[in-house]
Amino acid sequence: MSLELTGITLTYPDGDGRLTALDHLSLTVPRGGLTAVVGPSGSGKSSLLAVAATLVRPDSGTVVVDGTDTTGMGRGELAELRRRRIGIVFQQPNLLPSLTAVEQLQVMAHLVGRSPRRARTRALELLDAVGLADRADHRPHRLSGGQRQRVNIARALMNEPTVLLVDEPTSALDHHSGAAVVGLIAELARRNATATLLVTHDRSHLAVADRTVEVRDGRLRPSAAVS
Ligand SMILES: Nc1ncnc2c1ncn2[C@@H]1O[C@H](COP(=O)(O)OP(=O)(O)O)[C@@H](O)[C@H]1O
Ligand SMILES: [Mg+2]
């Protein structure tokens, strides 16, 4: 088991009180499996991913990544865990404007102290895997929206994460490129045996998932756990 969320409750300040974004939510994502997360806007999907990514600490509950309980870990330790074990793909690619596609990926390896030469080889392999072998030396402004999102996905996989977290990766894309991006995530998730959690608002994407869960008011609705 690669990602285990147990009894997660997350609240945000809301006027005089607190808003409950996640309410005793538990979810396990096995390696090599793609779990799709659906639910209405405001139901807690992005909050769930932020907690799973260890970017937001829950009020209560535990997040176990690849057998490591993150509960007592400090900020530095969590940052290191994210760099090595967690790939994150959010809505906007957030590429660095001055770097070429291959350099966006090489930066990730640099952050964990890997050899630059090996990093370049892996980066080029990954760009090839996402269909961008001929765009390796292009900066973001010369890439289409779909191509940028592919670079984003390749970058998330650079350090061979065991957990891949993807939040509505297709919201800026047309239906055709969106379907291609989601298909690619599913394929790479299986090939790299990552535990993958994919939030999507597009039900046509659910066909590629091994399992679908629905979030409502911060809770999972297991009745929807079929794709
Ligand atoms: N940083 C924040 N501060 C306060 N409230 C927030 C914050 N982020 C999300 N929320 C609230 O938490 C609830 C869940 O939001 P979110 O996880 O973004 O849902 P979804 O991704 O399903 O649209 C919503 O009511 C939202 O308004
Ligand atoms: Mg969201």
Tab-separated table of N, CA, C and O in Angstrom, residues 64-120:
chain	number	residue	atom	x	y	z
A	64	VAL	N	-0.044	8.223	5.534
A	64	VAL	CA	1.109	7.333	5.450
A	64	VAL	C	1.502	7.204	3.980
A	64	VAL	O	0.694	6.801	3.143
A	65	VAL	N	2.728	7.622	3.679
A	65	VAL	CA	3.233	7.587	2.310
A	65	VAL	C	4.291	6.506	2.218
A	65	VAL	O	5.312	6.576	2.908
A	66	ASP	N	4.009	5.486	1.420
A	66	ASP	CA	5.002	4.450	1.215
A	66	ASP	C	5.504	3.875	2.544
A	66	ASP	O	6.698	3.673	2.738
A	67	GLY	N	4.574	3.653	3.460
A	67	GLY	CA	4.918	3.060	4.757
A	67	GLY	C	5.425	4.042	5.796
A	67	GLY	O	5.633	3.676	6.948
A	68	THR	N	5.615	5.299	5.420
A	68	THR	CA	6.128	6.301	6.357
A	68	THR	C	4.989	7.176	6.881
A	68	THR	O	4.305	7.845	6.100
A	69	ASP	N	4.795	7.146	8.187
A	69	ASP	CA	3.773	8.000	8.799
A	69	ASP	C	4.301	9.432	8.855
A	69	ASP	O	5.343	9.703	9.446
A	70	THR	N	3.573	10.357	8.221
A	70	THR	CA	4.054	11.736	8.112
A	70	THR	C	3.633	12.609	9.301
A	70	THR	O	4.015	13.780	9.363
A	71	THR	N	2.860	12.029	10.216
A	71	THR	CA	2.238	12.835	11.273
A	71	THR	C	3.221	13.694	12.066
A	71	THR	O	2.999	14.880	12.251
A	72	GLY	N	4.310	13.087	12.509
A	72	GLY	CA	5.217	13.846	13.374
A	72	GLY	C	6.335	14.563	12.638
A	72	GLY	O	7.215	15.149	13.254
A	73	MET	N	6.295	14.520	11.309
A	73	MET	CA	7.429	15.059	10.552
A	73	MET	C	7.434	16.584	10.495
A	73	MET	O	6.387	17.211	10.408
A	74	GLY	N	8.624	17.177	10.497
A	74	GLY	CA	8.766	18.630	10.398
A	74	GLY	C	8.710	19.087	8.949
A	74	GLY	O	8.722	18.274	8.031
A	75	ARG	N	8.684	20.412	8.764
A	75	ARG	CA	8.560	20.976	7.416
A	75	ARG	C	9.661	20.519	6.462
A	75	ARG	O	9.397	20.210	5.311
A	76	GLY	N	10.889	20.518	6.934
A	76	GLY	CA	12.031	20.136	6.099
A	76	GLY	C	11.933	18.678	5.672
A	76	GLY	O	12.156	18.344	4.503
A	77	GLU	N	11.580	17.826	6.642
A	77	GLU	CA	11.436	16.401	6.347
A	77	GLU	C	10.316	16.172	5.335
A	77	GLU	O	10.426	15.329	4.442
A	78	LEU	N	9.229	16.917	5.489
A	78	LEU	CA	8.099	16.756	4.566
A	78	LEU	C	8.485	17.209	3.159
A	78	LEU	O	8.130	16.570	2.169
A	79	ALA	N	9.240	18.302	3.074
A	79	ALA	CA	9.677	18.793	1.762
A	79	ALA	C	10.548	17.740	1.075
A	79	ALA	O	10.413	17.481	-0.122
A	80	GLU	N	11.406	17.108	1.840
A	80	GLU	CA	12.279	16.066	1.306
A	80	GLU	C	11.445	14.852	0.853
A	80	GLU	O	11.682	14.288	-0.224
A	81	LEU	N	10.471	14.469	1.661
A	81	LEU	CA	9.585	13.357	1.309
A	81	LEU	C	8.843	13.662	0.005
A	81	LEU	O	8.744	12.824	-0.899
A	82	ARG	N	8.364	14.898	-0.127
A	82	ARG	CA	7.651	15.275	-1.356
A	82	ARG	C	8.564	15.199	-2.562
A	82	ARG	O	8.177	14.688	-3.610
A	83	ARG	N	9.778	15.717	-2.414
A	83	ARG	CA	10.687	15.715	-3.567
A	83	ARG	C	11.014	14.304	-4.036
A	83	ARG	O	11.188	14.065	-5.224
A	84	ARG	N	11.090	13.364	-3.096
A	84	ARG	CA	11.530	12.014	-3.455
A	84	ARG	C	10.405	11.030	-3.735
A	84	ARG	O	10.568	10.080	-4.492
A	85	ARG	N	9.267	11.220	-3.076
A	85	ARG	CA	8.248	10.172	-3.152
A	85	ARG	C	6.920	10.598	-3.765
A	85	ARG	O	6.087	9.753	-4.063
A	86	ILE	N	6.690	11.910	-3.868
A	86	ILE	CA	5.354	12.359	-4.274
A	86	ILE	C	5.441	13.211	-5.538
A	86	ILE	O	6.153	14.209	-5.566
A	87	GLY	N	4.726	12.796	-6.573
A	87	GLY	CA	4.634	13.607	-7.779
A	87	GLY	C	3.321	14.373	-7.739
A	87	GLY	O	2.273	13.808	-7.423
A	88	ILE	N	3.397	15.661	-8.028
A	88	ILE	CA	2.199	16.497	-7.918
A	88	ILE	C	1.930	17.192	-9.248
A	88	ILE	O	2.809	17.845	-9.810
A	89	VAL	N	0.721	17.018	-9.767
A	89	VAL	CA	0.311	17.672	-11.013
A	89	VAL	C	-0.965	18.449	-10.714
A	89	VAL	O	-2.018	17.853	-10.509
A	90	PHE	N	-0.851	19.766	-10.643
A	90	PHE	CA	-2.039	20.553	-10.379
A	90	PHE	C	-2.543	21.192	-11.666
A	90	PHE	O	-1.924	21.082	-12.718
A	91	GLN	N	-3.682	21.859	-11.533
A	91	GLN	CA	-4.390	22.440	-12.677
A	91	GLN	C	-3.498	23.212	-13.647
A	91	GLN	O	-3.520	22.986	-14.841
A	92	GLN	N	-2.726	24.123	-13.105
A	92	GLN	CA	-1.846	24.933	-13.935
A	92	GLN	C	-0.447	24.333	-13.906
A	92	GLN	O	0.055	24.026	-12.830
A	93	PRO	N	0.183	24.177	-15.060
A	93	PRO	CA	1.499	23.539	-15.083
A	93	PRO	C	2.591	24.264	-14.291
A	93	PRO	O	3.494	23.629	-13.767
A	94	ASN	N	2.501	25.611	-14.139
A	94	ASN	CA	3.534	26.348	-13.405
A	94	ASN	C	4.953	25.997	-13.820
A	94	ASN	O	5.801	25.679	-12.979
A	95	LEU	N	5.196	26.058	-15.114
A	95	LEU	CA	6.554	25.824	-15.603
A	95	LEU	C	7.352	27.119	-15.450
A	95	LEU	O	6.779	28.211	-15.421
A	96	LEU	N	8.671	26.985	-15.365
A	96	LEU	CA	9.517	28.173	-15.258
A	96	LEU	C	9.749	28.719	-16.665
A	96	LEU	O	10.272	28.008	-17.532
A	97	PRO	N	9.365	29.990	-16.926
A	97	PRO	CA	9.389	30.537	-18.289
A	97	PRO	C	10.752	30.474	-18.970
A	97	PRO	O	10.841	30.329	-20.186
A	98	SER	N	11.830	30.583	-18.186
A	98	SER	CA	13.160	30.674	-18.800
A	98	SER	C	13.792	29.322	-19.079
A	98	SER	O	14.867	29.253	-19.669
A	99	LEU	N	13.169	28.239	-18.649
A	99	LEU	CA	13.776	26.918	-18.828
A	99	LEU	C	13.130	26.150	-19.968
A	99	LEU	O	11.928	26.245	-20.198
A	100	THR	N	13.954	25.365	-20.680
A	100	THR	CA	13.422	24.494	-21.719
A	100	THR	C	12.721	23.312	-21.053
A	100	THR	O	12.861	23.083	-19.853
A	101	ALA	N	11.982	22.557	-21.873
A	101	ALA	CA	11.225	21.420	-21.342
A	101	ALA	C	12.142	20.453	-20.586
A	101	ALA	O	11.840	20.041	-19.466
A	102	VAL	N	13.273	20.114	-21.192
A	102	VAL	CA	14.152	19.137	-20.542
A	102	VAL	C	14.752	19.715	-19.256
A	102	VAL	O	14.897	19.006	-18.253
A	103	GLU	N	14.991	21.016	-19.241
A	103	GLU	CA	15.540	21.641	-18.026
A	103	GLU	C	14.526	21.668	-16.883
A	103	GLU	O	14.890	21.552	-15.712
A	104	GLN	N	13.237	21.804	-17.220
A	104	GLN	CA	12.198	21.790	-16.170
A	104	GLN	C	12.291	20.479	-15.383
A	104	GLN	O	12.108	20.440	-14.171
A	105	LEU	N	12.595	19.394	-16.115
A	105	LEU	CA	12.683	18.076	-15.483
A	105	LEU	C	14.006	17.919	-14.737
A	105	LEU	O	14.038	17.368	-13.634
A	106	GLN	N	15.083	18.431	-15.337
A	106	GLN	CA	16.410	18.279	-14.724
A	106	GLN	C	16.490	18.968	-13.359
A	106	GLN	O	17.170	18.482	-12.461
A	107	VAL	N	15.743	20.070	-13.217
A	107	VAL	CA	15.735	20.788	-11.937
A	107	VAL	C	15.306	19.855	-10.797
A	107	VAL	O	15.858	19.892	-9.694
A	108	MET	N	14.331	19.005	-11.076
A	108	MET	CA	13.810	18.101	-10.043
A	108	MET	C	14.895	17.162	-9.537
A	108	MET	O	15.003	16.905	-8.336
A	109	ALA	N	15.706	16.639	-10.461
A	109	ALA	CA	16.784	15.723	-10.078
A	109	ALA	C	17.859	16.471	-9.303
A	109	ALA	O	18.430	15.962	-8.337
A	110	HIS	N	18.096	17.717	-9.730
A	110	HIS	CA	19.077	18.556	-9.048
A	110	HIS	C	18.679	18.747	-7.578
A	110	HIS	O	19.518	18.701	-6.677
A	111	LEU	N	17.374	18.928	-7.334
A	111	LEU	CA	16.889	19.178	-5.967
A	111	LEU	C	17.175	18.017	-5.021
A	111	LEU	O	17.280	18.198	-3.822
A	112	VAL	N	17.253	16.807	-5.582
A	112	VAL	CA	17.544	15.654	-4.714
A	112	VAL	C	18.992	15.175	-4.908
A	112	VAL	O	19.351	14.094	-4.475
A	113	GLY	N	19.788	16.006	-5.567
A	113	GLY	CA	21.216	15.715	-5.654
A	113	GLY	C	21.611	14.574	-6.575
A	113	GLY	O	22.606	13.899	-6.336
A	114	ARG	N	20.831	14.368	-7.627
A	114	ARG	CA	21.194	13.293	-8.560
A	114	ARG	C	22.170	13.794	-9.622
A	114	ARG	O	22.206	14.979	-9.919
A	115	SER	N	22.903	12.873	-10.195
A	115	SER	CA	23.911	13.218	-11.195
A	115	SER	C	23.271	13.886	-12.406
A	115	SER	O	22.303	13.374	-12.974
A	116	PRO	N	23.794	15.066	-12.815
A	116	PRO	CA	23.198	15.820	-13.918
A	116	PRO	C	23.128	15.028	-15.226
A	116	PRO	O	22.158	15.137	-15.969
A	117	ARG	N	24.159	14.216	-15.488
A	117	ARG	CA	24.156	13.511	-16.764
A	117	ARG	C	23.045	12.461	-16.810
A	117	ARG	O	22.304	12.350	-17.777
A	118	ARG	N	22.942	11.683	-15.718
A	118	ARG	CA	21.877	10.680	-15.654
A	118	ARG	C	20.507	11.352	-15.680
A	118	ARG	O	19.550	10.855	-16.269
A	119	ALA	N	20.423	12.522	-15.026
A	119	ALA	CA	19.157	13.255	-14.976
A	119	ALA	C	18.717	13.650	-16.378
A	119	ALA	O	17.550	13.529	-16.739
A	120	ARG	N	19.691	14.082	-17.189
A	120	ARG	CA	19.342	14.508	-18.542
A	120	ARG	C	18.831	13.321	-19.361
A	120	ARG	O	17.839	13.433	-20.084
